[in-house]
Coordinates of C-alpha atoms in Angstrom, one line a residue:
X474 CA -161.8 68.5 -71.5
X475 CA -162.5 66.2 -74.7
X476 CA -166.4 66.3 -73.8
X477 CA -166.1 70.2 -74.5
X478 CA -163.6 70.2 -77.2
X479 CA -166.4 67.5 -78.9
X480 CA -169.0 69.7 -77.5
X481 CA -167.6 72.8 -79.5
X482 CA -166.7 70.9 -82.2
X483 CA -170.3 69.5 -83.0
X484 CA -171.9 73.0 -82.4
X485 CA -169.8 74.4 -85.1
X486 CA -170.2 71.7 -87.6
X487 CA -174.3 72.8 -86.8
X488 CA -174.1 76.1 -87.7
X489 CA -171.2 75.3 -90.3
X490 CA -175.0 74.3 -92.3
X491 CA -176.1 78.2 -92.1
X492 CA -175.0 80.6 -90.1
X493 CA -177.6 81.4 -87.6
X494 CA -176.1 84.9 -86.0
X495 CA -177.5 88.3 -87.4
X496 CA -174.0 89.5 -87.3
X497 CA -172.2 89.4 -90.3
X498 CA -168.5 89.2 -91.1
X499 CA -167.5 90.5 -94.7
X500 CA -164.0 89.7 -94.8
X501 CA -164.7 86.1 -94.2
X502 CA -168.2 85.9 -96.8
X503 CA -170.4 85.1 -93.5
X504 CA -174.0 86.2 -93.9
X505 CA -176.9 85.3 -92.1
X506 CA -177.7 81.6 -93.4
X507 CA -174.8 81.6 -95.2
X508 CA -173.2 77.8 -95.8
X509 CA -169.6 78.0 -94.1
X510 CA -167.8 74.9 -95.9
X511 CA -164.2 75.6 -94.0
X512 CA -165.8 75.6 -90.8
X513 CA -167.1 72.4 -91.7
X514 CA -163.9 70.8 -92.2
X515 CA -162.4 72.4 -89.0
X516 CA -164.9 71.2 -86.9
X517 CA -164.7 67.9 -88.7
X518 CA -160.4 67.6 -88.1
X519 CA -161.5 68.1 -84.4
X520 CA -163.2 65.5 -83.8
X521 CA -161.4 62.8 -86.4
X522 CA -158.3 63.7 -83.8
X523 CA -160.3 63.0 -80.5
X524 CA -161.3 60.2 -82.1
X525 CA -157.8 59.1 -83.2
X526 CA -156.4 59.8 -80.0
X527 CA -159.2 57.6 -77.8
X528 CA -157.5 54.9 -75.5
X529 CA -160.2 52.4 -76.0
X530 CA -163.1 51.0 -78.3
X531 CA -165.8 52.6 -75.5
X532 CA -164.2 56.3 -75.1
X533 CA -164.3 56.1 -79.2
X534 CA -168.0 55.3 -79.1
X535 CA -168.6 57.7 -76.9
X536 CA -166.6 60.7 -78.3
X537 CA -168.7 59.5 -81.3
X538 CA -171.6 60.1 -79.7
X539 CA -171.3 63.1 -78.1
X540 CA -169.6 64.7 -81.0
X541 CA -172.7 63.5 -83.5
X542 CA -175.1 64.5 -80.7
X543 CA -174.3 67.9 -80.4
X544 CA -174.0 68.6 -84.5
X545 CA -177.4 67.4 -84.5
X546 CA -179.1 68.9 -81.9
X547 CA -177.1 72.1 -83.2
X548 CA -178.9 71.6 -86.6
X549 CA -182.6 70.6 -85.2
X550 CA -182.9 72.2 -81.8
X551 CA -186.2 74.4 -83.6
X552 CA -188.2 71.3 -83.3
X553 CA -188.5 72.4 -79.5
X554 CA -191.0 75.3 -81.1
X555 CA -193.3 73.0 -83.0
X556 CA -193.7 70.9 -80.0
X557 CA -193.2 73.1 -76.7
X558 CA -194.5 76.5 -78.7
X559 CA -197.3 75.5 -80.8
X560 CA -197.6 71.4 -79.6
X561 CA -198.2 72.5 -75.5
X562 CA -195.5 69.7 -74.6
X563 CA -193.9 71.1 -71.4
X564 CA -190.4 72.6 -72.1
X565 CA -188.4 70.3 -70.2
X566 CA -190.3 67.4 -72.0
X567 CA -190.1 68.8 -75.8
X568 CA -186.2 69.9 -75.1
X569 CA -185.4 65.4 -73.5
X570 CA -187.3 64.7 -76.7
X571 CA -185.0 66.6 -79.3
X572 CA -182.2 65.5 -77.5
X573 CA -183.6 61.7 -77.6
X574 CA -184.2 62.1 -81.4
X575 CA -180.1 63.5 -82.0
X576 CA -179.0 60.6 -79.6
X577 CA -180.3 58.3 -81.3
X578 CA -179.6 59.7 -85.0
X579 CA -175.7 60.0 -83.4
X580 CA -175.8 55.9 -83.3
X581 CA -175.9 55.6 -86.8
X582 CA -171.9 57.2 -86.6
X583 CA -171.1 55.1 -83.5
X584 CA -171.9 51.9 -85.5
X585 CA -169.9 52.5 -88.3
X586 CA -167.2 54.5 -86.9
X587 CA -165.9 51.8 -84.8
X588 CA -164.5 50.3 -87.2
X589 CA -162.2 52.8 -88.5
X590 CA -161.1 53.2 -85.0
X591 CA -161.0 49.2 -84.1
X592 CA -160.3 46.9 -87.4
X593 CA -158.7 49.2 -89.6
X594 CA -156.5 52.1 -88.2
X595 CA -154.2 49.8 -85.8
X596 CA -152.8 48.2 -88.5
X597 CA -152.5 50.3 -91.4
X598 CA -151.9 53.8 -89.3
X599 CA -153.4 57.2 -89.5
X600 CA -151.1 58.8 -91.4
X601 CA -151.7 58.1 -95.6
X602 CA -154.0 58.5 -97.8
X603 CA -156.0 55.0 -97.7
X604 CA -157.0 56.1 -93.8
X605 CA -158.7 59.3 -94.9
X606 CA -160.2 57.5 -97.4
X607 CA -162.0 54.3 -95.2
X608 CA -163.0 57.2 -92.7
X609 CA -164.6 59.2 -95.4
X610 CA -166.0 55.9 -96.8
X611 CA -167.6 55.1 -92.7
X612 CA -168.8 58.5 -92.3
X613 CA -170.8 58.2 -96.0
X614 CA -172.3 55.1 -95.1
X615 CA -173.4 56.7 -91.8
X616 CA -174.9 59.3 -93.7
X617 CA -176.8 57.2 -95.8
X618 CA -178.3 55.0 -92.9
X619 CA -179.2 57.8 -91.0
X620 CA -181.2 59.3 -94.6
X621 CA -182.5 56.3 -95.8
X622 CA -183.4 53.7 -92.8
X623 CA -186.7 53.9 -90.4
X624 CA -188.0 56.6 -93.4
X625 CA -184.7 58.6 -93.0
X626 CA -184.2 61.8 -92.0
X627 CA -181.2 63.7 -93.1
X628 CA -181.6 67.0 -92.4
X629 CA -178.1 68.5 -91.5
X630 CA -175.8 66.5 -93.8
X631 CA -172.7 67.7 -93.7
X632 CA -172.7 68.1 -97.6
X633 CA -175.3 71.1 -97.1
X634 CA -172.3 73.1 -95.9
X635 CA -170.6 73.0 -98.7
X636 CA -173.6 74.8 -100.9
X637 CA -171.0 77.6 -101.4
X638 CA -167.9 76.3 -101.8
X639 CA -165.9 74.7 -104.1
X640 CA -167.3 71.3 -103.6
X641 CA -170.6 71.9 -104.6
X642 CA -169.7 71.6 -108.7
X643 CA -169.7 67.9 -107.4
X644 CA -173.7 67.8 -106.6
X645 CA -174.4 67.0 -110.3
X646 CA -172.3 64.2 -110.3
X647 CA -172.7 62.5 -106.9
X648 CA -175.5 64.3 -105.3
X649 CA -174.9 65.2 -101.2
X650 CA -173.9 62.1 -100.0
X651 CA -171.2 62.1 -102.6
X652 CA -170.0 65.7 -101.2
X653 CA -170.1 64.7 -97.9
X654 CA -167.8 61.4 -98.4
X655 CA -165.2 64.5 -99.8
X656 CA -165.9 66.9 -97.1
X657 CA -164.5 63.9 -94.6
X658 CA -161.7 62.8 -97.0
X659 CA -160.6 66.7 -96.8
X660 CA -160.9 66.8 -93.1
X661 CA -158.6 64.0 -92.3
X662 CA -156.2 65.0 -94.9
X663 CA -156.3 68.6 -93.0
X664 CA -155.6 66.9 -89.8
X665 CA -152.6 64.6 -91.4
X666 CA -151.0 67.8 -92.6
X667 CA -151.1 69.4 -89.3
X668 CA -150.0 66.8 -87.5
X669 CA -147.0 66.3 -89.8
X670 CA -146.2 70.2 -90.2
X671 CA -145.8 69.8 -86.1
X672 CA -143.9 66.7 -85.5
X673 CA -141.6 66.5 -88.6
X674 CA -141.9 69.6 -91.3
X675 CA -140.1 67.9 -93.9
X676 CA -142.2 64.5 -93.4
X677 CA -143.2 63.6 -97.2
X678 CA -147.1 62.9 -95.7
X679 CA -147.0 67.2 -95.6
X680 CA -146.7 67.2 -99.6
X681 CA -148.8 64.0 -99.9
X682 CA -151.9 65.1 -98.1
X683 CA -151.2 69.0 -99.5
X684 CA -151.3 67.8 -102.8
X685 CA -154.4 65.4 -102.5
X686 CA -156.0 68.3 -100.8
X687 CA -155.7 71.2 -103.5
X688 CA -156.6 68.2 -106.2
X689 CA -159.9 67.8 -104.3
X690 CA -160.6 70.7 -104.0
X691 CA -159.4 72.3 -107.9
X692 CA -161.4 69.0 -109.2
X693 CA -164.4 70.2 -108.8
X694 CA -163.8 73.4 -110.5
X695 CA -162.2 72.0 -113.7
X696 CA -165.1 69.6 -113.9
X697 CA -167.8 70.8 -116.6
X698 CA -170.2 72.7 -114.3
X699 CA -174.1 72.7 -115.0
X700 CA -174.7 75.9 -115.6
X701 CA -175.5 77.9 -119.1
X702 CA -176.1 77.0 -121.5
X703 CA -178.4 74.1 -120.4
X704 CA -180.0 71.7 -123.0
X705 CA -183.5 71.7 -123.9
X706 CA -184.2 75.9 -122.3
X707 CA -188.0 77.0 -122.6
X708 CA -189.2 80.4 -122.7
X709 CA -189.2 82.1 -119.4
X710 CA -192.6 81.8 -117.5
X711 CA -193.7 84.6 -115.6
X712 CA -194.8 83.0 -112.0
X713 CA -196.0 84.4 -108.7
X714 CA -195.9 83.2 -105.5
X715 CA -197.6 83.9 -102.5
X716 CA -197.1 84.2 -98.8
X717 CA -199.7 84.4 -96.4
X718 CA -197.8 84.7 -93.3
X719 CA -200.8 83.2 -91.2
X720 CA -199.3 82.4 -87.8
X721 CA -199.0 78.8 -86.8
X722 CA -201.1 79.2 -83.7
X723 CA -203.7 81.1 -85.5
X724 CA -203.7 78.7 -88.8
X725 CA -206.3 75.9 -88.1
X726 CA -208.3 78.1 -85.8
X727 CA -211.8 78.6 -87.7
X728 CA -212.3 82.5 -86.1
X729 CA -208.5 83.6 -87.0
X730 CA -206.4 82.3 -89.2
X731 CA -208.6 80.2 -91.8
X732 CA -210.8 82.9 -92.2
X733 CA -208.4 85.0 -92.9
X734 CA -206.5 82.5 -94.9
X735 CA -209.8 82.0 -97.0
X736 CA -210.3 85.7 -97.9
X737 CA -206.8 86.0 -98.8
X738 CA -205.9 83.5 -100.8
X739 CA -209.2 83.5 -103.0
X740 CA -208.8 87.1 -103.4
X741 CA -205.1 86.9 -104.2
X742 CA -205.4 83.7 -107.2
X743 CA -208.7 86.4 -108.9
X744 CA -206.4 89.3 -109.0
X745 CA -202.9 87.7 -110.1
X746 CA -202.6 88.0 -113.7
X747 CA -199.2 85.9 -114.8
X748 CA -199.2 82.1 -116.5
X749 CA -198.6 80.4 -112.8
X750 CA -200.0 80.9 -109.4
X751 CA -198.2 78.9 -106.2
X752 CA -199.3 79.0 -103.1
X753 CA -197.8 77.3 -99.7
X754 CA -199.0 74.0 -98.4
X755 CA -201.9 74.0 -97.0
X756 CA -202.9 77.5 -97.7
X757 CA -206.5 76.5 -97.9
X758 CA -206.7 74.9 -94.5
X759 CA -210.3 73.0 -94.9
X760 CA -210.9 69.6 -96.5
X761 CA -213.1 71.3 -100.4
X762 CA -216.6 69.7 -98.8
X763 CA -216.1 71.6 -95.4
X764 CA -215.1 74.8 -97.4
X765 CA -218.2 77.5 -97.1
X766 CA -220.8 77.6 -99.9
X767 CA -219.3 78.1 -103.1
X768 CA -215.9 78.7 -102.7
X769 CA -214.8 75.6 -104.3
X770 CA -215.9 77.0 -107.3
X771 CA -214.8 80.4 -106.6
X772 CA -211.3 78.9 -106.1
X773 CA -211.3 77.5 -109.9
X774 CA -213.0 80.4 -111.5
X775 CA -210.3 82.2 -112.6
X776 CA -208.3 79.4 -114.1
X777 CA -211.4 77.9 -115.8
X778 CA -213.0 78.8 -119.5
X779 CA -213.7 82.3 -119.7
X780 CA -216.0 83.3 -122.4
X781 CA -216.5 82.0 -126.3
X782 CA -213.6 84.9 -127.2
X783 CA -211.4 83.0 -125.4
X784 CA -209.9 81.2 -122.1
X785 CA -208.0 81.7 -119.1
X786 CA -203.6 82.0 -119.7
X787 CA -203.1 81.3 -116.1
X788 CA -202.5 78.4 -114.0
X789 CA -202.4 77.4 -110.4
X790 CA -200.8 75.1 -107.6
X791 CA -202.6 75.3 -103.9
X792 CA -201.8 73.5 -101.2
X793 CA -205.1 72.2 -99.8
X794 CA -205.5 68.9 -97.9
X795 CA -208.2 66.5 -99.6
X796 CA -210.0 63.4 -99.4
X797 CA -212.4 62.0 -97.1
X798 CA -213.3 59.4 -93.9
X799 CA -213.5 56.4 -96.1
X800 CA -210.8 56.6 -98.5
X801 CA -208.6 58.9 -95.8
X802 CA -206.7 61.9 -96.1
X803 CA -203.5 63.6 -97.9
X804 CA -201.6 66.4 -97.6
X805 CA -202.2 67.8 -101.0
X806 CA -201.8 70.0 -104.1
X807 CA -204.3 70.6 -106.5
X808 CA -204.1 72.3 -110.1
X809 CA -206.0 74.5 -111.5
X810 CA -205.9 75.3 -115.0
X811 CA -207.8 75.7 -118.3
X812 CA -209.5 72.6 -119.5
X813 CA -211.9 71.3 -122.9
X814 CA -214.2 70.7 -120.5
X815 CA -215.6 72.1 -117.1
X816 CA -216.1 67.9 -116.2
X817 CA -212.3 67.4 -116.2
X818 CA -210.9 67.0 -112.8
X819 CA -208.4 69.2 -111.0
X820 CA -204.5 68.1 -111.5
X821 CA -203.7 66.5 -108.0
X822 CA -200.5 65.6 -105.9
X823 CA -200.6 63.5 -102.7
X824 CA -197.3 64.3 -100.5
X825 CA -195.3 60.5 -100.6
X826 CA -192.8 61.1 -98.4
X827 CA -194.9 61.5 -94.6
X828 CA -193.5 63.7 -91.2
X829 CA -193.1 60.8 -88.3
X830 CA -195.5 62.3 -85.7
X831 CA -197.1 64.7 -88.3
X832 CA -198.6 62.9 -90.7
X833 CA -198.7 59.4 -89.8
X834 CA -197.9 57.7 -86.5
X835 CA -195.2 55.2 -85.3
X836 CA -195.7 51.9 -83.9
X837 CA -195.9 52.8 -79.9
X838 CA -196.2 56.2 -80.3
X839 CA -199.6 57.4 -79.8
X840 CA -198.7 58.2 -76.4
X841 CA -196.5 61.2 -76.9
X842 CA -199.0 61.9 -79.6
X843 CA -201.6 62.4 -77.6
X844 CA -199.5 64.6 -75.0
X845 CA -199.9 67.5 -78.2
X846 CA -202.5 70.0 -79.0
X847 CA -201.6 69.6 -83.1
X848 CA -203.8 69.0 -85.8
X849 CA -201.8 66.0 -86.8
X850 CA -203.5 63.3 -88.8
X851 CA -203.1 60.2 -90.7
X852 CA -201.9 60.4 -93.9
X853 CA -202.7 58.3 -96.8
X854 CA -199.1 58.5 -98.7
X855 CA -199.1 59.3 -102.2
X856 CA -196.7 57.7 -104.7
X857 CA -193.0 58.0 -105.5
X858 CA -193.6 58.9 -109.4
X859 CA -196.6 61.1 -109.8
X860 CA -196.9 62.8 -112.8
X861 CA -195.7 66.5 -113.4
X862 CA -198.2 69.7 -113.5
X863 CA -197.9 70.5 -117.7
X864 CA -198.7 74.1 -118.5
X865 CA -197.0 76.8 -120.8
X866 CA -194.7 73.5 -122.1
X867 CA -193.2 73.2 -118.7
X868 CA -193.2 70.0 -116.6
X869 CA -193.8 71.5 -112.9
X870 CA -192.7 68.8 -110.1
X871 CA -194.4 69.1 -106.9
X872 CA -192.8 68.4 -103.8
X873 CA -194.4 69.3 -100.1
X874 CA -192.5 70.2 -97.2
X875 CA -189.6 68.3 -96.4
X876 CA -190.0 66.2 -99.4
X877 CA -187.0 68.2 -100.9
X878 CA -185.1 67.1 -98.1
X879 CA -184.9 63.4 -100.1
X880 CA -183.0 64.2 -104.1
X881 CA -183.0 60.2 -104.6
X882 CA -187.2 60.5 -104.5
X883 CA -186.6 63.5 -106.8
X884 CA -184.4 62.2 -109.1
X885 CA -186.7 59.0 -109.7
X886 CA -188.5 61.1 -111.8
X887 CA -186.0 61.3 -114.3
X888 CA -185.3 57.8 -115.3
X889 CA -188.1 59.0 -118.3
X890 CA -186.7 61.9 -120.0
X891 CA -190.3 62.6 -121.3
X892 CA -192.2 63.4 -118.7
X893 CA -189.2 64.6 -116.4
X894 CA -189.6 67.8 -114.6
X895 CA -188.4 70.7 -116.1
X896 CA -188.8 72.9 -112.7
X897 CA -189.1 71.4 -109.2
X898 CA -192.1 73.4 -106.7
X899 CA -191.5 73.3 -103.5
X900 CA -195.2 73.8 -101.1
X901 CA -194.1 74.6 -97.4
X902 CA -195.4 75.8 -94.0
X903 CA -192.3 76.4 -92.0
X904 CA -194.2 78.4 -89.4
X905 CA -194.2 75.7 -87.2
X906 CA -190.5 76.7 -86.0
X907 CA -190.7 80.1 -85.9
X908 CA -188.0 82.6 -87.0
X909 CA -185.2 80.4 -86.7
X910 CA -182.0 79.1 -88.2
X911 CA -184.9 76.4 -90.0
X912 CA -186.3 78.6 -92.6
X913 CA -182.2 79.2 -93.9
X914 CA -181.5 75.4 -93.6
X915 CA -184.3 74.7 -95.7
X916 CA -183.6 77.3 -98.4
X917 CA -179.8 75.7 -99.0
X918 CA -181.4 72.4 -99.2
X919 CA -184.1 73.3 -101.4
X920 CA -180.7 75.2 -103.2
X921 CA -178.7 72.2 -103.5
X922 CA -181.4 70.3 -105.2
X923 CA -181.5 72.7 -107.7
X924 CA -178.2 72.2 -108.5
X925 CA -178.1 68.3 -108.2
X926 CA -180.8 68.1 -110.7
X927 CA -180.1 71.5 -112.9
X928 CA -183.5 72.7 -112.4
X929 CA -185.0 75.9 -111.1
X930 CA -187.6 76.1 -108.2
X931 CA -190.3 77.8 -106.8
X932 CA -190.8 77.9 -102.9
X933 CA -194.3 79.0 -101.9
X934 CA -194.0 79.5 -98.6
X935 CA -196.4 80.6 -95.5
X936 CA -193.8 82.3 -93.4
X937 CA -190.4 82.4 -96.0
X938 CA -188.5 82.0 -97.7
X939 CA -190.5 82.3 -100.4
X940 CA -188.2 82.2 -103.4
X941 CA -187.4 81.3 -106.9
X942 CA -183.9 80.1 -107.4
X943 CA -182.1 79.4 -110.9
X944 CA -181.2 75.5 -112.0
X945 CA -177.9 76.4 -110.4
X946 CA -179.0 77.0 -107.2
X947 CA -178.7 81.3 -107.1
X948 CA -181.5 82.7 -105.0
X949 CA -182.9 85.1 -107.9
X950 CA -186.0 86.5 -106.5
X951 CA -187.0 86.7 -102.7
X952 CA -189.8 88.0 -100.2
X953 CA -189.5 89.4 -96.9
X954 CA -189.7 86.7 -94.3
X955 CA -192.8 86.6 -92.1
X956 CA -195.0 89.3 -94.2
X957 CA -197.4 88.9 -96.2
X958 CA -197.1 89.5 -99.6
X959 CA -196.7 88.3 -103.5
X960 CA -193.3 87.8 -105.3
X961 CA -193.7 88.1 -109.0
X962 CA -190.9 86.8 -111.1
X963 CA -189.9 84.5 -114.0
X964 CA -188.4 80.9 -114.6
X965 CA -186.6 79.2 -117.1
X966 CA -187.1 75.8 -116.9
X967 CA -184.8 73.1 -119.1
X968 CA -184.8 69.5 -119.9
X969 CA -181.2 68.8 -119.0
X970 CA -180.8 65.1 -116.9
X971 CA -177.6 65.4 -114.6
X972 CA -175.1 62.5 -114.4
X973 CA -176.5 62.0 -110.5
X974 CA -180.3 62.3 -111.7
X975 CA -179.1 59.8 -114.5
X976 CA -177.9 57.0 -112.1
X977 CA -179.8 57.7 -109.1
X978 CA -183.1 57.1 -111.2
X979 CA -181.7 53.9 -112.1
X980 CA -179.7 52.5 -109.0
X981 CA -181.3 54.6 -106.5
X982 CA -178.3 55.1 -104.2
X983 CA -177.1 51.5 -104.7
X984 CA -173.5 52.6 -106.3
X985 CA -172.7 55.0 -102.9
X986 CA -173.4 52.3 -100.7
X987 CA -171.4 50.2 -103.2
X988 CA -168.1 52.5 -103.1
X989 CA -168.3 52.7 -99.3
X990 CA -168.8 49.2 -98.7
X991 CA -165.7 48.0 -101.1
X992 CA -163.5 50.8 -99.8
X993 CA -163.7 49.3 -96.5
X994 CA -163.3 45.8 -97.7
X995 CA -160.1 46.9 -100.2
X996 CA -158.8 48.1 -96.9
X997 CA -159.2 45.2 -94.7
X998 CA -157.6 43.1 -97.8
X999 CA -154.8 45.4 -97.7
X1000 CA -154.2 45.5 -93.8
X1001 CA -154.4 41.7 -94.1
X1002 CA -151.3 41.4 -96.7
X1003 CA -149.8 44.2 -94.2
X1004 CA -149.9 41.8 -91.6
X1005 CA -148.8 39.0 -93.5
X1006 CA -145.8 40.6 -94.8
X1007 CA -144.6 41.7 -91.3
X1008 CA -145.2 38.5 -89.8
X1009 CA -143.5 36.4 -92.6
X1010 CA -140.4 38.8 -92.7

């Protein structure tokens, strides 16, 4: 029955991220990729009870485990597509190898959940405060292992659901990791106050855990939200970005999809007239010396010096891989954009933060590489703090892919208030898992950067959603999913630096680590002093 229960549990912390059923339910705000933070929570109190209520160190590593598996195989189970759909990995092989990927993720919450259940909660019981406050601090620090160690991949923090509540006035302050430490806090104080409201209603630990509840969750609200008006505001830039819609399987096939990705493209960045062009990553799927005879140039043309009367007023950003056999390759995006002099190189960012499997390959891995029919490659990796795109007096800062996945990388680039971005762009190809629940779990994290950092984006995207959202994180322009077409629009970008982009770019995520690491220890000090006390009376 508890494998069920912890089944159920996990699945709705998973979709707790974005809702991925077309059927919408007003009365409740559900929409189609809609963050659901109370459902978070729930699901949360669930399994914080089974966990409780485990006989034994194992069953509580286990209910750990199967409770972290499912949430993560609930919030990843589209990379089945990329490999199975598009990758030609047989189904039953591509589904054992998601599920091997969310087991192993899941022991990152095993290791340091223990201890809550083991050390701590035996002596000091469930019921108060300092409990919801060590699990909170275990369940941060699992977070952070699991985003940070063996390149880190944290898609489907539990902070993400909280995009829409009234937590996420915390993301400029302490970032998702922060949010997620009170998202646990909240759920254990949920379950204390249930617990109490059925064993003893007038038990004081009803009005304790109440009251620390509503103050967690009114905080946020009374703190000074980022919005308007924002320091340093430019003019707004008129932008558009487009969306080829070239399907994944067609994509890299020379007869299909580049040619058609070639014509398109070229034909789109001539006849766009506003200050900024961006389009997604790799839209221009050939290396610039493979490219047919004079397209290079015909891709610059229009962004180059026009005539003695005058030059070119608009920019652009394409995705395009570049380099070469003997220095190697990177995902890339190059800028085009009036220059003194038709010698001076394109702008140029190399993707830093590399897809295991996609862009560079493990240590023992090859073999499950070589199962795939993908044009994977190896990546050279670019560096942590390149230097923004500069055009119209905005400081554009590129990020490819999944790179938005990672706000510490982003906020590095704000320890120099100079040359910090002003707007964060955001290349993608998401077409590799189809018309799922991926393209929505995407969008809220590329949403809750925006607000972590108070800058607006701009998604150029092949398949959706291509968008541009304001600095705090509203969705104010939007193309259809999975058409092709141009959104024009404006941004406003700002030079405002965010208490999280403030210490991050200085102590990276030292100080969260920090906090959770001295919780604990407080709490063992305290438990000691218990124990002490009773044994000396």
């Amino acid at each position: 029955m508890q494998f069920v229960v912890l089944l159920i549990a996990g699945w709705a912390q998973a979709i707790s991220l974005a809702w991925p059923f077309g059927l919408k339910i007003p009365f409740l705000g559900i929409q189609v990729g809609q963050a659901l933070w109370w459902l978070q929570i729930l699901a949360m109190a669930v399994f914080v009870q089974s966990l409780l209520s485990a006989a034994t160190v194992k069953q509580a590593a286990w209910r750990s485990w199967v409770f972290s598996t499912a949430w993560l195989c609930g919030s990843i189970w589209w990379l089945y597509i990329s490999m199975h759909t598009y990758g030609g990995l047989p189904g039953w092989l591509a589904a054992f190898a998601v599920l091997l990927l969310s087991g192993c993720m899941a022991l990152f919450y095993v290791l340091f959940l223990l201890p809550f259940k083991h050390l701590f909660m035996p002596i000091a019981g469930v019921n108060n405060a300092f409990a919801a406050i060590i699990f909170a601090s275990n369940w941060m620090l699992a977070e952070l292992a699991r985003g940070t160690w063996l390149t880190g991949f944290p898609w489907g923090a539990i902070g993400y659901a909280h995009l829409d509540g009234p937590l996420a006035s915390l993301a400029p302050y302490v970032g998702v990791y922060g949010m997620s430490f009170v998202a646990a806090l909240l759920a254990v104080l949920l379950l204390q106050l249930l617990k109490s409201v059925l064993r003893k209603p007038n038990n004081p630990v009803i009005f304790q855990s109440a009251a620390i509840a509503a103050l967690l969750l009114v905080l946020p609200k009374l703190a000074q939200p980022w919005a308007l008006p924002l320091a340093g505001k430019s003019p707004a830039m008129q932008v558009t970005l487009l969306q080829g819609n070239i399907p994944q399987n067609e994509k890299f096939q020379a007869g299909s999809g580049v040619a058609t990705a070639l014509g398109w493209y070229v034909e789109q960045l001539e006849k766009v007239q506003t200050g900024l062009v961006v389009t997604p990553e790799t839209a221009i799927p050939l290396l610039p010396q493979n490219l047919p005879a004079d397209y290079w140039r015909k891709l610059q043309q229009p962004f180059k010096t026009q005539n003695n009367e005058g030059t070119s007023q608009k920019a652009a950003l394409v995705g395009i891989p570049m380099g070469n056999r003997t220095e190697g390759f990177s995902n890339s995006v190059v800028g085009f954009k009036p220059t003194p002099s038709n010698l001076t190189a394109p702008y140029q960012y190399n993707k830093h933060h590399l897809v295991p499997f996609g862009e560079f390959i493990p240590p023992f891995a090859q073999w499950f590489i070589d199962l795939m029919k993908m044009p994977l490659g190896a990546f050279n990796r670019g560096g942590l703090q390149q230097p923004p795109f500069v055009w119209q007096g905005e400081r554009l800062g590129l990020n490819i892919c999944y790179e938005d996945l990672f706000g510490e990388e982003l906020a590095q680039r704000y320890a120099n208030p100079t040359i910090a971005p002003t707007i964060l762009v955001n290349l993608t190809n998401i077409a590799w898992f189809g018309n799922t629940i991926a393209i929505d779990q995407h969008l809220n994290i590329a949403r809750l950067r925006s607000i972590e950092l108070a800058k607006p984006s701009l998604r150029a995207t092949n398949t959706g959603a291509t968008v541009i959202i304001d600095a705090q994180g509203k969705v104010t322009h939007s193309l259809a999913r999975h058409t092709r077409g141009v959104l024009a629009g404006q941004v406003q970008g700002n030079s405002e630096i965010t208490p999280y982009a403030a210490w991050v770019s200085r102590f990276w995520l030292w100080p969260l680590w920090f906090v959770g690491l001295a919780c604990i220890f407080l709490h063992k000090c305290y438990s000691y002093w218990l124990y002490k006390r009773k044994n000396n009376t």
